[in-house]
Amino acid sequence: MAGTHVIGQPRGGRPLLPFKEKTMPASEIEIHAIVLRLLREGYTALTAAQRRVVDTLMAVC
């Protein structure tokens, strides 16, 4: 298939499904933007101590 790439086989043995390189639909991009905005707003509402905990957890993940 033109424009289609297959990701290499994972350790489990079963190959992953092929995917096409293309951009997300506008509606999906809007949803991502809304989720990111809500995450940012939630983060800024945290106290400094809570932010340190979140930052530490994010650094480990």
mmCIF file of C-alpha atoms in Angstrom:
data_model
loop_
_atom_site.group_PDB
_atom_site.id
_atom_site.type_symbol
_atom_site.label_atom_id
_atom_site.label_comp_id
_atom_site.label_asym_id
_atom_site.label_seq_id
_atom_site.Cartn_x
_atom_site.Cartn_y
_atom_site.Cartn_z
ATOM 1 C CA MET A 1 0.000 0.000 0.000
ATOM 2 C CA ALA A 2 1.380 3.369 -0.955
ATOM 3 C CA GLY A 3 2.048 5.641 2.003
ATOM 4 C CA THR A 4 1.561 2.811 4.486
ATOM 5 C CA HIS A 5 4.255 1.711 6.918
ATOM 6 C CA VAL A 6 4.292 -1.377 9.085
ATOM 7 C CA ILE A 7 5.767 -1.044 12.539
ATOM 8 C CA GLY A 8 8.297 -3.739 13.430
ATOM 9 C CA GLN A 9 7.282 -6.885 15.223
ATOM 10 C CA PRO A 10 7.028 -6.474 19.009
ATOM 11 C CA ARG A 11 8.580 -8.996 21.409
ATOM 12 C CA GLY A 12 5.215 -10.734 21.826
ATOM 13 C CA GLY A 13 5.494 -12.090 18.292
ATOM 14 C CA ARG A 14 2.392 -10.547 16.706
ATOM 15 C CA PRO A 15 3.100 -7.675 14.263
ATOM 16 C CA LEU A 16 1.383 -4.375 14.893
ATOM 17 C CA LEU A 17 -1.194 -3.103 12.436
ATOM 18 C CA PRO A 18 -0.030 -0.904 9.554
ATOM 19 C CA PHE A 19 -0.759 2.796 9.841
ATOM 20 C CA LYS A 20 -0.871 5.652 7.368
ATOM 21 C CA GLU A 21 1.134 8.795 7.954
ATOM 22 C CA LYS A 22 -1.442 11.559 7.932
ATOM 23 C CA THR A 23 -2.626 14.324 10.158
ATOM 24 C CA MET A 24 -5.443 13.964 12.656
ATOM 25 C CA PRO A 25 -8.899 15.194 11.693
ATOM 26 C CA ALA A 26 -9.686 18.732 12.872
ATOM 27 C CA SER A 27 -12.245 17.459 15.394
ATOM 28 C CA GLU A 28 -9.641 15.187 16.998
ATOM 29 C CA ILE A 29 -7.122 18.033 17.165
ATOM 30 C CA GLU A 30 -9.763 20.185 18.888
ATOM 31 C CA ILE A 31 -10.362 17.449 21.471
ATOM 32 C CA HIS A 32 -6.619 17.180 22.138
ATOM 33 C CA ALA A 33 -6.396 20.960 22.562
ATOM 34 C CA ILE A 34 -9.284 20.959 25.050
ATOM 35 C CA VAL A 35 -7.762 18.112 27.079
ATOM 36 C CA LEU A 36 -4.363 19.823 27.170
ATOM 37 C CA ARG A 37 -5.959 23.106 28.281
ATOM 38 C CA LEU A 38 -7.835 21.335 31.078
ATOM 39 C CA LEU A 39 -4.641 19.592 32.192
ATOM 40 C CA ARG A 40 -2.753 22.905 32.253
ATOM 41 C CA GLU A 41 -5.523 24.613 34.204
ATOM 42 C CA GLY A 42 -5.626 21.755 36.684
ATOM 43 C CA TYR A 43 -1.845 21.860 37.109
ATOM 44 C CA THR A 44 -1.801 25.597 37.775
ATOM 45 C CA ALA A 45 -4.510 25.152 40.409
ATOM 46 C CA LEU A 46 -2.243 22.840 42.425
ATOM 47 C CA THR A 47 -0.258 24.092 45.394
ATOM 48 C CA ALA A 48 3.533 24.231 45.077
ATOM 49 C CA ALA A 49 3.867 21.052 47.151
ATOM 50 C CA GLN A 50 1.346 19.215 44.962
ATOM 51 C CA ARG A 51 3.171 20.372 41.813
ATOM 52 C CA ARG A 52 6.451 18.965 43.154
ATOM 53 C CA VAL A 53 4.763 15.597 43.656
ATOM 54 C CA VAL A 54 3.297 15.667 40.128
ATOM 55 C CA ASP A 55 6.652 16.751 38.641
ATOM 56 C CA THR A 56 8.439 13.942 40.483
ATOM 57 C CA LEU A 57 5.914 11.370 39.275
ATOM 58 C CA MET A 58 6.142 12.639 35.693
ATOM 59 C CA ALA A 59 9.943 12.446 35.785
ATOM 60 C CA VAL A 60 9.770 8.763 36.713
ATOM 61 C CA CYS A 61 7.194 7.826 34.071
#
